[in-house]
């Protein structure tokens, strides 16, 4: 059965009154994205060059050699570029594992993942090796390790072996995801907390005899649904399908509906950029301001990546 919803054109703003699952639909134009696109386009840098790859998110950085020791002012500008573009990309950076770790450590202490083996001589590096025998499973929007009290503030991912076709990584802007919500939803979620639980994704990888101890070591944690970024002061959504089990204090059905509604914000192409990997490409993302999605469209080809993750502060309202 076909249904028709009335749409009113007020100037250049489209008003769409229909609803899905009790929450307003997002309707363009995405004025917040346009404003961010123009703001980013006006940025100029002293020690690097940046080319935007998405309207509100993503830039390819050139003029910097990450394999060499970098001056403090260059690191400071890379950090600022990360905060502005949310994810930054570098080409032709044949970093050794030692250089990878040294670069990432310029931005903070590195984490050691308790569930994903490093598969390298450096415990701070997580190695992802996918092939015909080991298929990709990261094809879902998520922030990394939000089940930690202090999740990663960022991650530096190095492309080692790249498929001839496929295996791109997508990133979605969580500032824009929040800004595009209607006022009613913003008010609803302002003081809500989400429960993040590692067992949502990694529970099946923990041997049964170790689960009780791992639960003691890594209990479920709560983080605000809407956080204030520690460096930029901007508000962003902090809910993902992979690690969030429920909204604290909310009825189960309402919780599921709200989580789905908020997570669908990442799905809007207007909030996204997409990175096509090459050997020795680097992606450095702000794990608070973006979610990412690794496309698993390259099987049975080989895809090998190494990641260093930087510990951040506890998310705060």
Coordinates of C-alpha atoms in Angstrom, one line a residue:
X1 CA 0.0 0.0 0.0
X2 CA 1.4 3.4 -1.0
X3 CA 1.3 6.3 1.5
X4 CA 1.8 10.0 0.8
X5 CA 3.2 12.4 3.3
X6 CA 2.6 16.1 2.8
X7 CA 5.8 18.1 2.4
X8 CA 6.0 21.9 2.8
X9 CA 8.6 24.1 1.1
X10 CA 9.5 27.0 3.4
X11 CA 12.1 29.0 1.4
X12 CA 14.9 26.5 0.8
X13 CA 14.0 24.3 3.8
X14 CA 12.0 21.2 3.3
X15 CA 9.7 20.2 6.2
X16 CA 8.8 16.6 6.3
X17 CA 6.3 15.7 9.0
X18 CA 6.3 11.9 8.6
X19 CA 8.0 9.8 11.3
X20 CA 9.7 6.4 11.5
X21 CA 9.7 4.3 14.7
X22 CA 8.4 7.4 16.6
X23 CA 11.4 9.6 15.7
X24 CA 11.6 12.3 13.1
X25 CA 13.2 11.6 9.7
X26 CA 16.2 13.5 8.6
X27 CA 15.4 15.8 5.7
X28 CA 17.8 18.0 3.7
X29 CA 19.4 20.3 2.9
X30 CA 22.1 19.5 5.4
X31 CA 22.9 23.2 6.2
X32 CA 25.2 22.2 9.1
X33 CA 27.3 20.1 6.7
X34 CA 27.5 23.0 4.2
X35 CA 28.7 25.3 6.9
X36 CA 31.4 22.9 8.1
X37 CA 32.5 22.3 4.4
X38 CA 33.0 26.0 3.9
X39 CA 34.7 26.5 7.3
X40 CA 37.2 23.7 6.5
X41 CA 37.8 24.9 3.0
X42 CA 39.0 28.2 4.4
X43 CA 41.7 26.6 6.6
X44 CA 45.4 27.2 5.8
X45 CA 48.4 25.3 7.2
X46 CA 52.0 26.2 7.7
X47 CA 53.7 22.8 7.8
X48 CA 51.5 20.6 5.6
X49 CA 49.0 20.7 2.8
X50 CA 45.4 19.3 3.1
X51 CA 42.9 18.3 0.5
X52 CA 39.4 17.8 1.7
X53 CA 37.8 14.4 0.7
X54 CA 34.4 14.9 2.3
X55 CA 32.1 17.8 2.9
X56 CA 32.5 17.9 6.7
X57 CA 35.0 15.1 7.3
X58 CA 38.3 13.9 6.0
X59 CA 41.4 15.3 4.4
X60 CA 44.4 13.9 2.6
X61 CA 47.6 15.4 4.0
X62 CA 50.8 15.8 2.0
X63 CA 54.2 17.5 2.6
X64 CA 54.9 15.4 5.8
X65 CA 57.2 12.4 6.1
X66 CA 55.9 10.3 9.0
X67 CA 58.9 8.0 8.9
X68 CA 61.2 10.8 10.0
X69 CA 61.4 12.4 13.4
X70 CA 59.0 15.4 13.3
X71 CA 59.4 18.8 15.0
X72 CA 57.0 19.6 17.8
X73 CA 55.4 22.3 15.7
X74 CA 54.6 19.8 12.9
X75 CA 53.1 17.4 15.4
X76 CA 51.0 20.2 16.8
X77 CA 49.7 21.1 13.3
X78 CA 48.9 17.4 12.6
X79 CA 47.0 17.3 15.9
X80 CA 45.1 20.4 14.9
X81 CA 44.3 19.0 11.5
X82 CA 43.0 15.8 13.1
X83 CA 40.7 17.9 15.3
X84 CA 39.4 19.9 12.4
X85 CA 39.0 17.2 9.7
X86 CA 38.2 14.4 12.2
X87 CA 40.2 11.9 10.1
X88 CA 43.3 12.5 8.1
X89 CA 45.0 10.4 5.5
X90 CA 48.6 10.1 4.3
X91 CA 50.0 8.4 1.2
X92 CA 53.4 6.7 0.6
X93 CA 54.5 6.3 4.2
X94 CA 56.5 3.1 4.4
X95 CA 56.7 3.1 8.2
X96 CA 58.4 0.3 10.1
X97 CA 56.5 -1.0 13.2
X98 CA 59.0 1.0 15.3
X99 CA 58.3 4.2 13.3
X100 CA 54.6 3.6 13.5
X101 CA 54.7 3.3 17.3
X102 CA 57.0 6.3 17.6
X103 CA 54.7 8.5 15.6
X104 CA 51.5 7.4 17.4
X105 CA 53.2 8.0 20.8
X106 CA 53.7 11.6 20.0
X107 CA 49.9 12.0 20.6
X108 CA 49.7 10.0 23.9
X109 CA 50.0 6.7 25.6
X110 CA 49.2 3.7 23.5
X111 CA 46.8 1.0 24.5
X112 CA 47.2 -2.8 24.4
X113 CA 44.1 -4.6 23.3
X114 CA 43.1 -7.4 25.6
X115 CA 41.1 -9.4 23.1
X116 CA 42.8 -8.9 19.7
X117 CA 46.3 -10.3 19.6
X118 CA 49.0 -7.9 18.3
X119 CA 50.5 -10.6 16.0
X120 CA 53.6 -8.5 16.0
X121 CA 56.7 -8.1 18.2
X122 CA 55.2 -4.9 19.5
X123 CA 52.2 -5.4 21.8
X124 CA 51.0 -1.8 21.1
X125 CA 50.3 -2.8 17.4
X126 CA 47.3 -4.8 16.5
X127 CA 47.7 -6.6 13.2
X128 CA 44.6 -7.4 11.1
X129 CA 45.3 -10.2 8.6
X130 CA 42.4 -11.1 6.4
X131 CA 42.4 -13.7 3.6
X132 CA 40.3 -16.5 2.1
X133 CA 40.6 -18.3 5.4
X134 CA 40.0 -15.3 7.7
X135 CA 37.2 -13.0 6.5
X136 CA 36.7 -9.4 7.6
X137 CA 34.2 -8.7 10.3
X138 CA 34.6 -5.0 11.0
X139 CA 31.8 -4.1 8.5
X140 CA 29.6 -2.3 11.0
X141 CA 29.7 1.4 12.1
X142 CA 31.5 1.7 15.4
X143 CA 33.9 3.7 17.6
X144 CA 36.8 1.5 18.9
X145 CA 36.9 0.1 22.5
X146 CA 34.0 2.2 23.9
X147 CA 33.7 -0.5 26.5
X148 CA 36.8 0.9 28.2
X149 CA 36.4 3.6 31.0
X150 CA 39.0 5.6 28.9
X151 CA 38.4 4.6 25.2
X152 CA 40.9 5.5 22.5
X153 CA 41.0 9.1 21.6
X154 CA 42.4 8.2 18.2
X155 CA 44.0 5.4 16.1
X156 CA 46.8 5.3 13.5
X157 CA 46.1 2.6 10.9
X158 CA 48.8 1.5 8.4
X159 CA 47.9 -0.3 5.2
X160 CA 50.5 -3.1 4.7
X161 CA 48.9 -5.4 2.0
X162 CA 46.0 -4.0 0.1
X163 CA 43.5 -5.8 -2.2
X164 CA 43.5 -4.7 -5.8
X165 CA 39.9 -3.8 -5.4
X166 CA 37.7 -3.2 -2.3
X167 CA 38.6 -3.0 1.3
X168 CA 37.9 0.7 1.7
X169 CA 37.3 2.3 5.1
X170 CA 34.4 4.7 5.6
X171 CA 34.2 7.3 8.3
X172 CA 31.1 9.2 9.6
X173 CA 31.1 12.5 11.3
X174 CA 29.5 12.3 14.8
X175 CA 29.4 16.1 15.2
X176 CA 27.2 16.3 12.1
X177 CA 25.2 13.2 13.3
X178 CA 24.3 15.1 16.5
X179 CA 23.7 18.5 14.8
X180 CA 21.2 17.0 12.3
X181 CA 19.0 15.7 15.1
X182 CA 15.7 17.5 15.7
X183 CA 15.4 19.6 18.8
X184 CA 13.0 17.1 20.4
X185 CA 15.5 14.2 20.1
X186 CA 18.4 16.4 21.3
X187 CA 16.4 17.3 24.4
X188 CA 15.5 13.6 25.0
X189 CA 19.1 12.4 24.9
X190 CA 20.8 15.3 26.6
X191 CA 21.2 13.6 30.0
X192 CA 21.1 9.9 29.0
X193 CA 23.9 7.4 29.4
X194 CA 24.5 4.3 27.3
X195 CA 25.9 1.1 28.7
X196 CA 28.9 -0.2 26.7
X197 CA 29.9 -3.9 27.0
X198 CA 32.8 -5.7 25.4
X199 CA 30.8 -9.0 25.3
X200 CA 28.6 -7.5 22.6
X201 CA 31.4 -8.1 20.1
X202 CA 34.3 -9.9 21.8
X203 CA 32.4 -12.3 24.1
X204 CA 32.6 -15.2 21.7
X205 CA 36.4 -14.9 21.5
X206 CA 37.0 -15.3 25.2
X207 CA 37.3 -19.0 26.3
X208 CA 34.5 -20.0 28.7
X209 CA 36.9 -20.7 31.6
X210 CA 38.2 -17.1 31.3
X211 CA 34.9 -15.2 31.0
X212 CA 34.3 -14.6 34.7
X213 CA 37.8 -13.2 35.2
X214 CA 37.6 -11.0 32.1
X215 CA 34.2 -9.7 33.2
X216 CA 35.9 -8.6 36.5
X217 CA 38.7 -7.0 34.6
X218 CA 36.4 -5.4 32.0
X219 CA 33.0 -4.6 33.5
X220 CA 30.4 -2.8 31.5
X221 CA 30.8 0.9 31.6
X222 CA 28.5 3.9 31.0
X223 CA 29.2 6.9 28.8
X224 CA 27.0 9.9 28.0
X225 CA 25.0 9.5 24.8
X226 CA 26.0 13.0 23.9
X227 CA 29.6 14.0 24.8
X228 CA 31.6 17.2 24.7
X229 CA 34.9 16.6 22.9
X230 CA 37.8 17.2 25.3
X231 CA 39.9 19.1 22.8
X232 CA 37.3 21.0 20.6
X233 CA 34.5 21.5 23.0
X234 CA 32.0 20.4 20.3
X235 CA 29.0 18.1 21.0
X236 CA 29.0 14.7 19.4
X237 CA 27.0 11.4 19.5
X238 CA 28.7 8.5 21.3
X239 CA 26.5 5.5 20.6
X240 CA 27.3 2.6 18.3
X241 CA 25.7 -0.7 17.4
X242 CA 28.7 -2.9 18.2
X243 CA 29.3 -2.2 21.8
X244 CA 26.2 -0.4 23.3
X245 CA 23.9 -2.9 25.0
X246 CA 21.2 -0.5 26.2
X247 CA 20.4 3.0 27.4
X248 CA 20.7 3.2 31.1
X249 CA 17.3 3.4 32.9
X250 CA 15.2 3.1 29.8
X251 CA 12.7 0.4 28.9
X252 CA 14.2 -2.3 26.7
X253 CA 12.0 -1.6 23.7
X254 CA 12.4 2.1 23.9
X255 CA 16.2 1.6 24.4
X256 CA 16.5 -0.5 21.3
X257 CA 14.4 2.0 19.2
X258 CA 16.5 4.9 20.4
X259 CA 19.8 3.2 19.8
X260 CA 18.7 2.3 16.3
X261 CA 17.5 5.8 15.7
X262 CA 20.8 7.4 16.8
X263 CA 23.0 4.8 15.1
X264 CA 21.2 5.5 11.8
X265 CA 22.7 9.0 11.9
X266 CA 26.0 7.4 10.8
X267 CA 24.4 6.0 7.7
X268 CA 23.8 9.3 6.0
X269 CA 26.3 9.7 3.1
X270 CA 26.3 13.4 3.8
X271 CA 28.1 12.7 7.0
X272 CA 30.7 10.4 5.5
X273 CA 33.9 10.2 3.6
X274 CA 35.5 7.0 2.1
X275 CA 39.2 6.2 1.9
X276 CA 40.6 3.9 -0.9
X277 CA 43.7 2.3 0.5
X278 CA 47.0 1.9 -1.2
X279 CA 50.1 0.1 0.2
X280 CA 51.7 2.3 2.9
X281 CA 48.7 4.6 3.2
X282 CA 47.9 5.9 6.7
X283 CA 44.6 6.8 8.3
X284 CA 44.6 8.7 11.5
X285 CA 41.1 9.2 13.0
X286 CA 39.7 10.9 16.0
X287 CA 37.9 8.0 17.7
X288 CA 35.5 10.4 19.5
X289 CA 34.4 12.5 16.6
X290 CA 33.9 9.7 14.1
X291 CA 32.7 6.2 13.6
X292 CA 34.3 3.9 11.0
X293 CA 33.3 1.0 8.9
X294 CA 35.7 -1.4 7.1
X295 CA 34.1 -2.7 3.9
X296 CA 34.4 -6.5 3.6
X297 CA 34.0 -6.6 -0.1
X298 CA 37.5 -7.9 -1.0
X299 CA 37.2 -11.6 0.0
X300 CA 39.1 -13.8 -0.8
X301 CA 41.9 -11.3 -1.3
X302 CA 44.5 -10.6 1.3
X303 CA 44.3 -7.4 3.4
X304 CA 46.8 -6.7 6.1
X305 CA 46.7 -3.6 8.4
X306 CA 48.4 -2.6 11.6
X307 CA 46.9 -0.2 14.1
X308 CA 48.2 1.8 17.1
X309 CA 45.5 3.2 19.3
X310 CA 46.0 6.2 21.6
X311 CA 44.4 6.3 25.1
X312 CA 42.1 9.2 25.7
X313 CA 40.3 10.8 28.6
X314 CA 37.0 9.4 29.9
X315 CA 34.1 10.8 27.8
X316 CA 32.2 13.5 29.5
X317 CA 29.0 15.4 29.1

